[in-house]
Coordinates of C-alpha atoms and ligand atoms in Angstrom, one line a residue:
M1011 CA 79.8 -104.5 -131.5
Q1012 CA 80.0 -102.7 -134.8
T1013 CA 81.3 -105.2 -137.4
R1014 CA 81.6 -104.5 -141.1
I1015 CA 78.7 -105.6 -143.2
I1016 CA 78.8 -105.0 -146.9
P1017 CA 75.3 -105.1 -148.5
P1018 CA 75.2 -107.6 -151.3
T1019 CA 75.3 -106.5 -154.9
P1020 CA 71.8 -106.3 -156.3
G1021 CA 71.2 -109.6 -158.1
A1022 CA 73.9 -111.5 -156.2
Y1023 CA 72.6 -114.9 -155.4
A1024 CA 71.9 -115.6 -151.7
F1025 CA 72.8 -119.2 -151.6
P1026 CA 70.6 -121.1 -149.0
L1027 CA 72.1 -124.2 -147.4
L1028 CA 69.6 -126.8 -148.5
I1029 CA 69.6 -130.6 -148.4
K1030 CA 69.3 -130.7 -152.2
R1031 CA 72.9 -129.3 -152.5
L1032 CA 74.2 -132.5 -150.8
L1033 CA 72.6 -134.6 -153.4
M1034 CA 73.9 -132.5 -156.3
S1035 CA 77.5 -133.0 -155.3
G1036 CA 77.4 -136.7 -154.7
S1037 CA 75.9 -137.4 -158.1
R1038 CA 78.4 -135.1 -159.7
Y1039 CA 81.3 -137.1 -158.4
E1040 CA 80.1 -140.6 -159.1
Q1041 CA 77.1 -141.0 -161.4
A1042 CA 77.6 -144.8 -161.8
R1043 CA 78.4 -145.7 -158.2
E1044 CA 75.8 -147.9 -156.5
I1045 CA 73.2 -147.8 -153.9
V1046 CA 72.4 -151.4 -152.8
Y1047 CA 69.3 -152.8 -151.1
R1048 CA 69.8 -156.2 -149.5
D1049 CA 70.4 -158.9 -152.2
Q1050 CA 67.4 -157.5 -154.2
L1051 CA 68.3 -154.3 -155.9
R1052 CA 71.2 -152.0 -156.9
Y1053 CA 71.2 -148.8 -158.8
S1054 CA 73.4 -145.9 -159.7
Y1055 CA 73.5 -142.4 -158.1
K1056 CA 72.0 -141.2 -161.4
T1057 CA 69.0 -143.4 -160.7
L1058 CA 68.9 -142.2 -157.1
G1059 CA 68.5 -138.6 -158.3
E1060 CA 65.8 -139.6 -160.7
R1061 CA 63.9 -141.7 -158.1
I1062 CA 64.1 -138.7 -155.6
A1063 CA 62.6 -136.5 -158.3
R1064 CA 59.9 -139.1 -159.1
L1065 CA 59.0 -139.3 -155.3
A1066 CA 58.9 -135.5 -155.2
N1067 CA 56.4 -135.6 -158.1
V1068 CA 54.3 -138.3 -156.5
L1069 CA 54.1 -136.4 -153.2
T1070 CA 53.4 -133.1 -154.8
Q1071 CA 50.6 -134.5 -156.9
A1072 CA 49.2 -136.2 -153.8
G1073 CA 48.8 -132.7 -152.3
V1074 CA 51.9 -132.5 -150.1
K1075 CA 52.7 -128.9 -149.5
A1076 CA 55.7 -127.1 -148.0
G1077 CA 55.5 -127.2 -144.2
D1078 CA 53.5 -130.5 -144.2
T1079 CA 54.9 -133.4 -142.2
V1080 CA 55.3 -136.7 -144.0
A1081 CA 56.1 -139.7 -141.9
V1082 CA 58.1 -142.9 -142.7
M1083 CA 57.7 -146.3 -141.1
D1084 CA 60.4 -148.4 -142.7
W1085 CA 63.5 -150.6 -142.1
D1086 CA 66.8 -149.2 -143.4
S1087 CA 66.3 -149.1 -147.2
H1088 CA 67.0 -147.2 -150.4
R1089 CA 63.4 -146.0 -150.2
Y1090 CA 64.2 -144.5 -146.7
L1091 CA 67.2 -142.7 -148.2
E1092 CA 65.0 -141.3 -151.1
C1093 CA 62.5 -140.0 -148.5
M1094 CA 65.3 -138.4 -146.4
F1095 CA 66.0 -136.3 -149.5
A1096 CA 62.7 -135.9 -151.5
I1097 CA 60.5 -134.9 -148.6
P1098 CA 62.6 -132.0 -147.3
M1099 CA 63.6 -131.0 -150.8
I1100 CA 60.0 -130.1 -151.6
G1101 CA 59.9 -128.0 -148.3
A1102 CA 58.0 -130.7 -146.3
V1103 CA 59.3 -132.2 -143.0
V1104 CA 60.2 -135.9 -142.8
H1105 CA 59.2 -137.6 -139.6
T1106 CA 61.2 -140.7 -139.1
I1107 CA 59.0 -142.8 -136.9
N1108 CA 60.7 -145.0 -134.3
V1109 CA 59.0 -148.3 -135.2
R1110 CA 60.3 -149.9 -132.1
L1111 CA 58.2 -147.7 -129.7
S1112 CA 55.0 -149.0 -128.3
P1113 CA 51.8 -148.5 -130.4
E1114 CA 50.7 -145.9 -127.8
Q1115 CA 53.9 -144.0 -128.1
I1116 CA 53.9 -144.2 -132.0
L1117 CA 50.3 -142.8 -131.9
Y1118 CA 51.4 -140.0 -129.6
T1119 CA 54.3 -139.0 -131.8
M1120 CA 52.3 -139.1 -135.0
N1121 CA 49.6 -136.9 -133.6
H1122 CA 52.0 -134.6 -131.9
A1123 CA 54.1 -134.2 -135.1
E1124 CA 50.9 -133.6 -137.0
D1125 CA 51.8 -136.2 -139.7
R1126 CA 49.7 -135.6 -142.9
Y1127 CA 51.0 -138.4 -145.0
V1128 CA 52.6 -141.7 -144.0
L1129 CA 54.8 -144.1 -146.0
V1130 CA 54.3 -147.5 -144.4
N1131 CA 56.4 -150.6 -145.0
A1132 CA 54.2 -153.7 -145.4
D1133 CA 55.7 -155.2 -142.2
F1134 CA 54.3 -152.3 -140.2
V1135 CA 50.8 -152.3 -141.7
P1136 CA 49.3 -154.2 -138.6
L1137 CA 51.0 -151.7 -136.3
Y1138 CA 49.6 -148.8 -138.4
Q1139 CA 46.1 -150.3 -138.6
A1140 CA 46.2 -150.6 -134.8
V1141 CA 46.6 -146.9 -134.3
A1142 CA 44.9 -145.6 -137.6
G1143 CA 41.5 -145.0 -135.9
Q1144 CA 43.0 -142.5 -133.5
L1145 CA 45.2 -140.6 -135.8
T1146 CA 44.0 -137.0 -135.9
T1147 CA 45.9 -135.5 -138.8
V1148 CA 46.8 -138.2 -141.4
S1149 CA 45.0 -138.0 -144.7
N1150 CA 46.9 -140.4 -146.9
T1151 CA 49.3 -143.4 -146.9
I1152 CA 51.7 -145.0 -149.4
L1153 CA 52.7 -148.6 -149.1
L1154 CA 56.4 -149.7 -149.2
T1155 CA 57.0 -153.3 -150.0
D1156 CA 59.4 -155.7 -151.7
N1157 CA 56.4 -157.8 -152.8
P1158 CA 56.0 -157.7 -156.6
H1159 CA 52.2 -158.2 -156.1
P1160 CA 51.5 -155.5 -153.4
Q1161 CA 48.3 -155.6 -151.4
A1162 CA 47.4 -153.8 -148.2
D1163 CA 44.4 -152.6 -146.4
L1164 CA 45.6 -149.1 -145.5
P1165 CA 43.2 -146.2 -144.9
G1166 CA 43.7 -143.4 -147.4
L1167 CA 46.0 -145.5 -149.5
L1168 CA 47.4 -143.6 -152.5
G1169 CA 49.1 -146.6 -153.9
E1170 CA 52.3 -148.7 -153.8
Y1171 CA 55.6 -146.7 -153.8
E1172 CA 57.2 -148.4 -156.8
T1173 CA 54.1 -148.3 -158.9
L1174 CA 53.6 -144.6 -158.1
L1175 CA 57.3 -143.8 -158.8
A1176 CA 57.2 -145.7 -162.1
A1177 CA 54.3 -143.5 -163.3
A1178 CA 55.9 -140.2 -162.3
S1179 CA 58.4 -137.9 -164.1
P1180 CA 62.1 -138.4 -163.2
E1181 CA 62.5 -134.6 -163.3
Y1182 CA 61.6 -132.0 -160.7
A1183 CA 62.7 -128.4 -160.3
F1184 CA 63.4 -128.4 -156.6
P1185 CA 62.9 -124.8 -155.4
D1186 CA 65.1 -122.7 -153.2
F1187 CA 63.6 -121.6 -149.9
D1188 CA 64.7 -120.4 -146.5
E1189 CA 67.6 -122.6 -145.2
N1190 CA 66.1 -122.3 -141.7
S1191 CA 63.0 -124.4 -142.7
V1192 CA 62.6 -127.5 -140.7
A1193 CA 63.7 -130.6 -142.7
T1194 CA 63.4 -133.5 -140.3
T1195 CA 61.8 -134.4 -137.0
F1196 CA 61.8 -137.5 -134.7
Y1197 CA 61.1 -138.4 -131.1
T1198 CA 63.5 -139.3 -128.3
T1199 CA 62.2 -141.3 -125.3
G1200 CA 63.4 -140.0 -122.0
T1201 CA 63.0 -141.8 -118.6
T1202 CA 59.8 -140.0 -117.8
G1203 CA 56.8 -138.6 -119.6
N1204 CA 55.9 -138.6 -123.3
P1205 CA 58.5 -138.9 -126.1
K1206 CA 60.0 -135.5 -127.0
G1207 CA 60.2 -134.2 -130.6
V1208 CA 63.5 -132.8 -131.8
Y1209 CA 63.8 -131.1 -135.2
F1210 CA 66.5 -130.0 -137.5
T1211 CA 66.6 -127.4 -140.3
H1212 CA 68.2 -127.7 -143.7
R1213 CA 71.0 -125.3 -142.7
Q1214 CA 71.7 -127.5 -139.6
L1215 CA 71.8 -130.7 -141.5
V1216 CA 74.0 -129.3 -144.2
L1217 CA 76.5 -128.0 -141.6
H1218 CA 76.3 -131.2 -139.7
T1219 CA 77.1 -133.1 -142.9
L1220 CA 80.1 -131.0 -143.7
S1221 CA 81.5 -131.3 -140.2
L1222 CA 80.7 -135.0 -140.0
S1223 CA 82.4 -135.6 -143.4
T1224 CA 85.5 -133.7 -142.2
M1225 CA 85.6 -135.9 -139.1
L1226 CA 85.1 -139.1 -141.0
G1227 CA 87.5 -138.4 -143.9
S1228 CA 90.0 -135.7 -143.2
I1229 CA 91.4 -136.6 -139.8
D1230 CA 94.6 -138.5 -140.6
C1231 CA 95.0 -140.2 -137.2
V1232 CA 91.5 -141.8 -137.3
R1233 CA 90.5 -142.3 -140.9
L1234 CA 86.9 -143.7 -140.9
M1235 CA 85.1 -143.1 -144.2
G1236 CA 86.5 -141.8 -147.5
T1237 CA 85.1 -141.8 -151.1
N1238 CA 86.4 -145.3 -151.9
D1239 CA 84.8 -146.9 -148.8
V1240 CA 81.6 -148.9 -148.9
Y1241 CA 79.1 -147.8 -146.2
M1242 CA 76.4 -149.9 -144.5
P1243 CA 74.5 -148.4 -141.6
I1244 CA 73.6 -150.8 -138.7
T1245 CA 71.9 -148.0 -136.8
P1246 CA 68.3 -147.5 -137.7
M1247 CA 67.6 -144.6 -140.0
F1248 CA 64.7 -143.6 -137.7
H1249 CA 67.3 -143.0 -135.0
V1250 CA 68.9 -139.6 -135.7
H1251 CA 69.0 -140.1 -139.5
A1252 CA 71.3 -143.1 -139.0
W1253 CA 73.6 -140.6 -137.3
G1254 CA 73.5 -138.4 -140.4
V1255 CA 76.0 -140.6 -142.3
P1256 CA 73.6 -141.3 -145.3
Y1257 CA 73.6 -137.5 -145.9
A1258 CA 77.4 -137.5 -145.8
A1259 CA 77.8 -140.6 -147.9
T1260 CA 75.5 -139.2 -150.5
M1261 CA 77.3 -135.9 -150.6
L1262 CA 80.5 -137.7 -151.2
G1263 CA 79.1 -140.2 -153.8
I1264 CA 80.1 -143.2 -151.7
K1265 CA 78.7 -146.7 -152.3
Q1266 CA 75.9 -147.4 -149.8
V1267 CA 74.4 -150.7 -148.8
Y1268 CA 71.0 -150.8 -147.0
P1269 CA 70.3 -154.0 -145.2
G1270 CA 66.5 -153.6 -144.6
R1271 CA 65.4 -155.4 -141.5
Y1272 CA 68.4 -156.2 -139.3
E1273 CA 69.0 -159.9 -139.6
P1274 CA 72.5 -161.0 -138.7
D1275 CA 72.7 -163.4 -141.7
M1276 CA 71.8 -160.7 -144.2
L1277 CA 74.1 -158.1 -142.6
L1278 CA 77.0 -160.5 -142.7
R1279 CA 76.2 -161.6 -146.2
L1280 CA 76.1 -158.0 -147.4
W1281 CA 79.3 -157.2 -145.6
Q1282 CA 81.0 -160.0 -147.5
T1283 CA 79.4 -159.6 -151.0
E1284 CA 79.5 -155.8 -151.1
Q1285 CA 82.8 -155.6 -149.4
V1286 CA 81.6 -153.2 -146.7
T1287 CA 84.4 -151.2 -145.0
F1288 CA 82.5 -148.7 -142.9
S1289 CA 79.5 -149.0 -140.5
H1290 CA 78.2 -147.6 -137.2
C1291 CA 76.1 -149.2 -134.5
V1292 CA 75.4 -149.4 -130.8
P1293 CA 77.5 -152.0 -128.8
T1294 CA 74.6 -154.5 -128.4
I1295 CA 74.2 -154.9 -132.2
L1296 CA 77.9 -155.5 -132.7
Q1297 CA 77.8 -158.1 -129.9
M1298 CA 74.8 -159.8 -131.5
L1299 CA 76.7 -159.9 -134.9
L1300 CA 79.9 -161.2 -133.4
N1301 CA 78.1 -163.9 -131.5
C1302 CA 75.9 -165.2 -134.3
D1303 CA 76.7 -168.5 -136.0
R1304 CA 77.6 -167.1 -139.4
A1305 CA 80.2 -164.8 -137.9
Q1306 CA 82.2 -167.7 -136.3
G1307 CA 85.6 -168.1 -137.8
V1308 CA 85.2 -165.1 -140.1
D1309 CA 88.0 -162.7 -140.5
F1310 CA 86.5 -159.2 -140.7
A1311 CA 89.8 -157.5 -141.5
G1312 CA 89.3 -153.9 -142.9
W1313 CA 85.9 -153.2 -141.3
R1314 CA 85.9 -149.9 -139.4
I1315 CA 83.0 -149.4 -137.1
I1316 CA 82.0 -146.4 -135.1
I1317 CA 80.4 -147.3 -131.8
G1318 CA 78.1 -144.7 -130.3
G1319 CA 74.9 -144.3 -128.4
S1320 CA 76.4 -146.1 -125.4
A1321 CA 79.9 -146.5 -124.0
L1322 CA 82.3 -148.7 -125.8
N1323 CA 84.0 -150.9 -123.4
R1324 CA 87.4 -152.6 -123.5
A1325 CA 86.1 -156.1 -123.7
L1326 CA 84.1 -155.4 -126.9
Y1327 CA 87.0 -153.4 -128.4
D1328 CA 89.4 -156.3 -127.8
A1329 CA 86.9 -158.9 -129.0
A1330 CA 86.3 -157.0 -132.2
L1331 CA 90.0 -156.3 -132.8
A1332 CA 90.7 -160.0 -132.4
R1333 CA 88.3 -160.5 -135.4
G1334 CA 89.9 -157.8 -137.5
I1335 CA 87.4 -155.0 -136.8
Q1336 CA 88.7 -151.6 -135.8
L1337 CA 86.3 -149.9 -133.4
T1338 CA 86.2 -146.2 -132.6
A1339 CA 83.8 -144.6 -130.2
A1340 CA 81.9 -141.4 -131.0
Y1341 CA 79.4 -139.4 -128.9
G1342 CA 76.2 -137.7 -129.6
M1343 CA 72.5 -137.7 -128.8
S1344 CA 69.1 -137.3 -130.5
E1345 CA 69.1 -133.6 -129.6
T1346 CA 72.5 -133.1 -131.2
C1347 CA 71.8 -134.3 -134.8
P1348 CA 73.8 -136.3 -133.5
M1349 CA 77.6 -135.9 -134.0
I1350 CA 79.5 -134.2 -131.2
S1351 CA 82.8 -135.9 -130.8
C1352 CA 85.0 -138.7 -132.0
A1353 CA 88.5 -140.1 -131.2
Y1354 CA 91.4 -137.8 -132.2
F1355 CA 95.1 -138.4 -131.4
D1356 CA 97.2 -135.3 -131.0
Q1357 CA 100.9 -135.5 -131.5
A1358 CA 101.5 -136.5 -127.9
L1359 CA 99.1 -139.4 -128.2
M1360 CA 100.5 -140.4 -131.6
A1361 CA 103.9 -140.6 -129.9
A1362 CA 102.4 -142.7 -127.1
D1363 CA 102.1 -146.4 -126.8
A1364 CA 99.5 -148.2 -129.0
E1365 CA 97.8 -149.4 -125.7
V1366 CA 97.4 -145.8 -124.6
R1367 CA 95.9 -144.8 -127.9
A1368 CA 93.5 -147.8 -127.6
D1369 CA 92.2 -146.3 -124.4
F1370 CA 91.5 -143.1 -126.2
R1371 CA 89.5 -144.9 -128.9
L1372 CA 87.1 -146.0 -126.2
K1373 CA 86.4 -142.4 -124.9
A1374 CA 83.8 -140.1 -126.4
G1375 CA 86.7 -138.2 -128.1
V1376 CA 87.4 -134.7 -129.2
P1377 CA 84.6 -132.4 -130.3
V1378 CA 84.2 -132.4 -134.1
P1379 CA 84.8 -129.1 -136.0
L1380 CA 82.4 -126.3 -134.9
V1381 CA 81.3 -127.9 -131.7
E1382 CA 82.0 -126.2 -128.4
A1383 CA 81.8 -128.3 -125.2
A1384 CA 82.2 -127.6 -121.5
V1385 CA 81.6 -129.3 -118.2
L1386 CA 79.6 -127.4 -115.6
D1387 CA 79.3 -127.9 -111.9
S1388 CA 75.8 -127.9 -110.2
S1389 CA 75.9 -124.1 -109.9
G1390 CA 76.5 -123.7 -113.6
Q1391 CA 80.2 -122.8 -113.3
V1392 CA 82.6 -124.1 -116.0
L1393 CA 85.0 -126.7 -114.5
P1394 CA 88.6 -127.1 -115.5
A1395 CA 89.6 -129.4 -118.3
D1396 CA 91.9 -131.5 -116.1
G1397 CA 90.5 -135.0 -116.7
E1398 CA 89.4 -135.1 -113.1
S1399 CA 86.6 -132.5 -112.5
Q1400 CA 83.3 -134.1 -113.3
G1401 CA 80.2 -132.2 -114.1
E1402 CA 77.4 -132.0 -116.7
L1403 CA 78.5 -131.9 -120.3
V1404 CA 77.0 -129.0 -122.1
L1405 CA 77.3 -128.1 -125.7
R1406 CA 77.0 -125.5 -128.4
A1407 CA 77.1 -126.2 -132.2
P1408 CA 75.2 -124.9 -135.3
W1409 CA 73.2 -128.1 -135.5
L1410 CA 71.6 -128.7 -132.1
S1411 CA 67.8 -129.0 -131.8
M1412 CA 66.6 -125.6 -130.9
G1413 CA 64.1 -127.1 -128.4
Y1414 CA 61.6 -129.8 -128.1
L1415 CA 58.6 -129.6 -130.5
D1416 CA 55.8 -127.6 -128.7
E1417 CA 57.3 -128.3 -125.2
P1418 CA 58.4 -124.8 -123.9
E1419 CA 59.2 -126.0 -120.4
R1420 CA 61.3 -129.0 -121.4
S1421 CA 62.9 -126.8 -124.1
A1422 CA 63.9 -124.2 -121.5
E1423 CA 65.5 -126.9 -119.4
L1424 CA 67.3 -128.3 -122.4
W1425 CA 68.8 -124.8 -123.1
A1426 CA 69.2 -123.4 -119.6
G1427 CA 71.9 -120.8 -119.5
G1428 CA 72.4 -120.8 -123.3
W1429 CA 74.0 -124.3 -123.3
L1430 CA 72.4 -127.5 -124.5
H1431 CA 72.3 -129.7 -121.4
T1432 CA 73.2 -133.3 -122.2
G1433 CA 72.2 -134.9 -118.9
D1434 CA 75.6 -136.8 -119.1
V1435 CA 78.3 -136.5 -116.4
A1436 CA 81.7 -136.1 -118.1
T1437 CA 85.3 -134.9 -117.7
L1438 CA 87.3 -133.0 -120.3
D1439 CA 91.1 -133.4 -120.3
H1440 CA 94.0 -131.4 -121.7
H1441 CA 93.9 -133.3 -125.0
G1442 CA 90.4 -131.9 -125.4
V1443 CA 89.0 -135.4 -124.9
I1444 CA 85.4 -135.8 -123.5
D1445 CA 85.1 -138.9 -121.2
I1446 CA 81.5 -139.7 -120.5
R1447 CA 81.3 -141.0 -116.9
D1448 CA 77.5 -141.8 -116.9
R1449 CA 74.0 -140.5 -117.4
I1450 CA 73.3 -138.2 -114.4
K1451 CA 70.3 -140.3 -113.7
D1452 CA 72.4 -143.6 -113.7
V1453 CA 75.3 -142.5 -111.4
I1454 CA 75.2 -144.7 -108.3
K1455 CA 75.4 -142.7 -105.1
T1456 CA 76.6 -144.9 -102.3
G1457 CA 77.8 -143.8 -98.9
G1458 CA 78.6 -140.3 -100.2
E1459 CA 80.6 -141.7 -103.2
W1460 CA 79.6 -141.4 -106.9
I1461 CA 80.2 -144.5 -108.8
S1462 CA 80.0 -144.7 -112.6
S1463 CA 77.8 -147.5 -113.7
L1464 CA 79.5 -147.4 -117.2
E1465 CA 83.0 -147.8 -115.6
L1466 CA 81.8 -150.7 -113.5
E1467 CA 80.1 -152.4 -116.5
G1468 CA 83.4 -152.0 -118.5
L1469 CA 85.4 -153.7 -115.8
I1470 CA 82.9 -156.5 -115.2
A1471 CA 82.7 -157.2 -118.9
L1472 CA 86.4 -158.0 -118.8
H1473 CA 85.6 -161.2 -116.7
P1474 CA 85.9 -164.1 -119.2
A1475 CA 82.6 -165.6 -118.1
V1476 CA 80.6 -162.5 -118.8
R1477 CA 78.9 -161.9 -122.1
E1478 CA 76.8 -158.9 -121.3
V1479 CA 76.4 -156.7 -118.2
A1480 CA 74.3 -153.9 -116.9
V1481 CA 74.8 -152.1 -113.6
V1482 CA 72.2 -150.0 -111.8
G1483 CA 71.9 -148.4 -108.4
V1484 CA 69.2 -149.9 -106.1
P1485 CA 67.9 -148.3 -103.0
D1486 CA 69.7 -149.2 -99.8
A1487 CA 68.6 -148.2 -96.3
Q1488 CA 72.2 -147.8 -95.0
W1489 CA 74.1 -146.5 -98.0
G1490 CA 71.5 -144.7 -100.0
E1491 CA 72.2 -146.9 -103.1
R1492 CA 74.2 -149.9 -103.8
P1493 CA 75.3 -151.3 -107.2
F1494 CA 73.4 -154.2 -108.6
A1495 CA 74.8 -156.1 -111.7
L1496 CA 72.7 -158.0 -114.2
L1497 CA 74.8 -160.6 -116.1
V1498 CA 74.4 -162.7 -119.1
L1499 CA 77.0 -165.4 -119.1
R1500 CA 78.8 -167.0 -122.0
P1501 CA 77.0 -170.3 -122.9
E1502 CA 80.0 -172.4 -122.1
Q1503 CA 80.4 -170.7 -118.7
E1504 CA 77.1 -171.9 -117.0
P1505 CA 79.0 -173.8 -114.3
V1506 CA 80.7 -170.6 -113.3
A1507 CA 77.3 -169.3 -112.1
A1508 CA 77.7 -171.3 -108.9
T1509 CA 80.9 -169.6 -107.8
L1510 CA 80.2 -166.3 -109.5
A1511 CA 79.9 -164.1 -106.4
G1512 CA 83.4 -164.9 -105.1
D1513 CA 84.8 -164.9 -108.6
L1514 CA 83.5 -161.5 -109.5
K1515 CA 84.8 -160.0 -106.2
R1516 CA 88.2 -161.4 -106.9
H1517 CA 88.0 -160.0 -110.5
L1518 CA 87.2 -156.5 -109.2
L1519 CA 89.5 -156.3 -106.2
P1520 CA 92.7 -155.5 -108.2
Y1521 CA 90.9 -152.4 -109.6
V1522 CA 90.1 -151.3 -106.1
Q1523 CA 93.7 -151.9 -105.0
Q1524 CA 94.9 -149.9 -108.1
G1525 CA 92.6 -147.1 -107.1
Q1526 CA 90.6 -147.2 -110.4
I1527 CA 87.4 -147.8 -108.5
N1528 CA 86.6 -147.5 -104.8
K1529 CA 85.6 -150.5 -102.7
W1530 CA 81.9 -149.4 -102.6
A1531 CA 81.8 -150.1 -106.4
I1532 CA 81.8 -153.8 -105.8
P1533 CA 78.2 -154.7 -106.4
S1534 CA 76.2 -156.0 -103.4
Q1535 CA 74.1 -158.2 -105.6
V1536 CA 74.2 -159.8 -109.0
A1537 CA 71.5 -161.6 -111.0
V1538 CA 72.2 -164.0 -113.9
V1539 CA 69.6 -163.6 -116.6
D1540 CA 69.1 -164.9 -120.2
Q1541 CA 68.9 -161.4 -121.6
I1542 CA 69.1 -157.8 -120.5
P1543 CA 66.2 -155.5 -121.4
K1544 CA 67.1 -153.0 -124.2
T1545 CA 65.5 -149.8 -125.4
S1546 CA 64.0 -149.2 -128.8
V1547 CA 67.4 -148.4 -130.2
G1548 CA 69.2 -151.3 -128.6
K1549 CA 70.7 -149.6 -125.5
L1550 CA 70.6 -151.1 -122.0
D1551 CA 67.1 -150.1 -120.7
K1552 CA 68.1 -149.1 -117.1
K1553 CA 64.6 -147.9 -116.3
R1554 CA 63.2 -151.3 -117.0
I1555 CA 66.1 -153.0 -115.3
R1556 CA 65.4 -151.0 -112.1
A1557 CA 61.7 -151.9 -112.3
D1558 CA 62.6 -155.6 -112.8
I1559 CA 64.9 -155.7 -109.8
K1560 CA 62.4 -154.0 -107.6
R1561 CA 59.8 -156.6 -108.5
W1562 CA 62.4 -159.5 -108.0
Q1563 CA 63.3 -158.1 -104.6
A1564 CA 59.7 -158.1 -103.6
D1565 CA 58.8 -161.5 -105.2
G1566 CA 62.1 -163.3 -104.9
H1567 CA 64.2 -164.1 -107.9
P1568 CA 66.0 -167.4 -107.9
A1569 CA 69.2 -166.0 -109.6
I1570 CA 70.0 -163.1 -107.3
V1571 CA 73.3 -163.7 -105.6
A1572 CA 74.8 -161.5 -102.8
L1573 CA 78.5 -160.7 -103.0
Ligands
LIG825 P1 70.0 -141.0 -127.7 O1 69.4 -139.6 -127.6 O2 69.0 -142.0 -127.6 O3 70.8 -141.1 -128.9 O4 71.0 -141.1 -126.5 C1 72.1 -140.3 -126.2 C2 72.8 -140.7 -125.0 O5 73.6 -141.9 -125.3 C3 73.9 -139.7 -124.5 O6 73.3 -138.7 -123.8 C4 74.8 -140.6 -123.7 O7 74.3 -140.9 -122.4 C5 74.8 -141.9 -124.5 N1 75.9 -142.0 -125.4 C6 76.0 -141.7 -126.7 N2 77.3 -141.9 -127.1 C7 78.0 -142.3 -126.0 C8 79.4 -142.7 -125.8 N3 80.3 -142.7 -126.8 N4 79.8 -143.1 -124.6 C9 78.9 -143.1 -123.6 N5 77.6 -142.8 -123.7 C10 77.2 -142.4 -124.9

């Protein structure tokens, strides 16, 4: 195709899309607005800019060069925010280490990413020391701590962050460079094999930020975060840059509150004192918050929370709403930077009943600006957007990881046929709404039927005695697989455990009669447990759940009940 390209005027400035541009606009809008860290520190956007420049000077003087990887091991903090800007702004790559992985996995990711410098929170010094002897590329470390008298035995220690920043200049001439330079990297843990490194360029992060901000602030039917909001992440910053919201909040000059280590008491105190209006988290974290002592009797009116990373079910939606919290689901994954879709109500839905709209807040939603989504059958053909045809959700967008770091085979699988393969089974409907039915690996195949473990979890969670639920397929000689439900009961409901089997069956039968699920969806077995295994980012860990059940079935587990 011959399109018209006009050569630029000699001397016209080719403006690269760099992360530094996001910082520029935020501080232009609101110099005095605050960044808050726990109940310990607050400073203005002006200071944020100066501290980022100081950090850039510290790193440059320490020898960090463009292209180097600088890793961070920290809780959610103002220092993390500074790293998310300063490191890429000098042309280096920030590796946000998932501190919840096992030491072996952390070691693997650090060597694989070729980390040269590491900023380590004092809480993670023992973890770092445990792997330090086997790190192959790290030369230096910097200590992050709230302790006014810092001390740590870290190999290659350059010093303590605040002391180093205080001695550095608050000015730095951040250079322009190619917008396709890698800015961030981090690792996603699959069900098999080593963690996989994803990576995002400056251009991708800038475009993601612009689209995310549009989604959060400009869509009238679902207004989530605007310039007068107060933002507090409850998704770790190591997990997909806290879903990219800190970049958006900084671009817009929004007040930001960083809670450090997630402690329910501190989170709720900050929510109250800083008047937080917008957050995002996985369902289990919100459940934990709503259940904690400090939250009892509190009216959370005005708090809007995006739920992502796992399906949002009706029970949690209703429980949150009863406490004044408006939940909205969004969908994305590590490979997608992450934002892909969020609730949107077109005119037909706006005219519909509020109950109908609530159902649409639970679904993955409509792709955000610039995202293209399709559902493919097993031969790679595009399926109709009829709300019925289920297939693998595939994506295109300007901010998807272009592969896995140094993993050509897994990268080729990720991008087979020019689409990013999500590994999720979904439908698309005529409103453009994506409905995630399940992970392909978690769909339960029983007697020729496909059962969505997510749907079943959503229905079981509506049982008043159930506090938490996970459903997996377990091998069955006759049916291939059968659903097995793991339940945590509400404390006051312990007596119900005795009659649980019949009770749960009675609870699910009406959904069978209404045709919402088929009769094979009723689990064959349930087990009551104290807690359900979670992954490093707080999602149900179905791999471990399956392994636990296998062990119990071999050894006998007192709480397994047949339905
Ligand atoms: P991760 O890469 O760890 O962020 O996990 C991404 C996966 O989380 C997706 O592939 C989905 O399986 C799941 N997920 C994310 N958002 C949603 C959602 N709104 N509903 C259902 N599953 C979701």
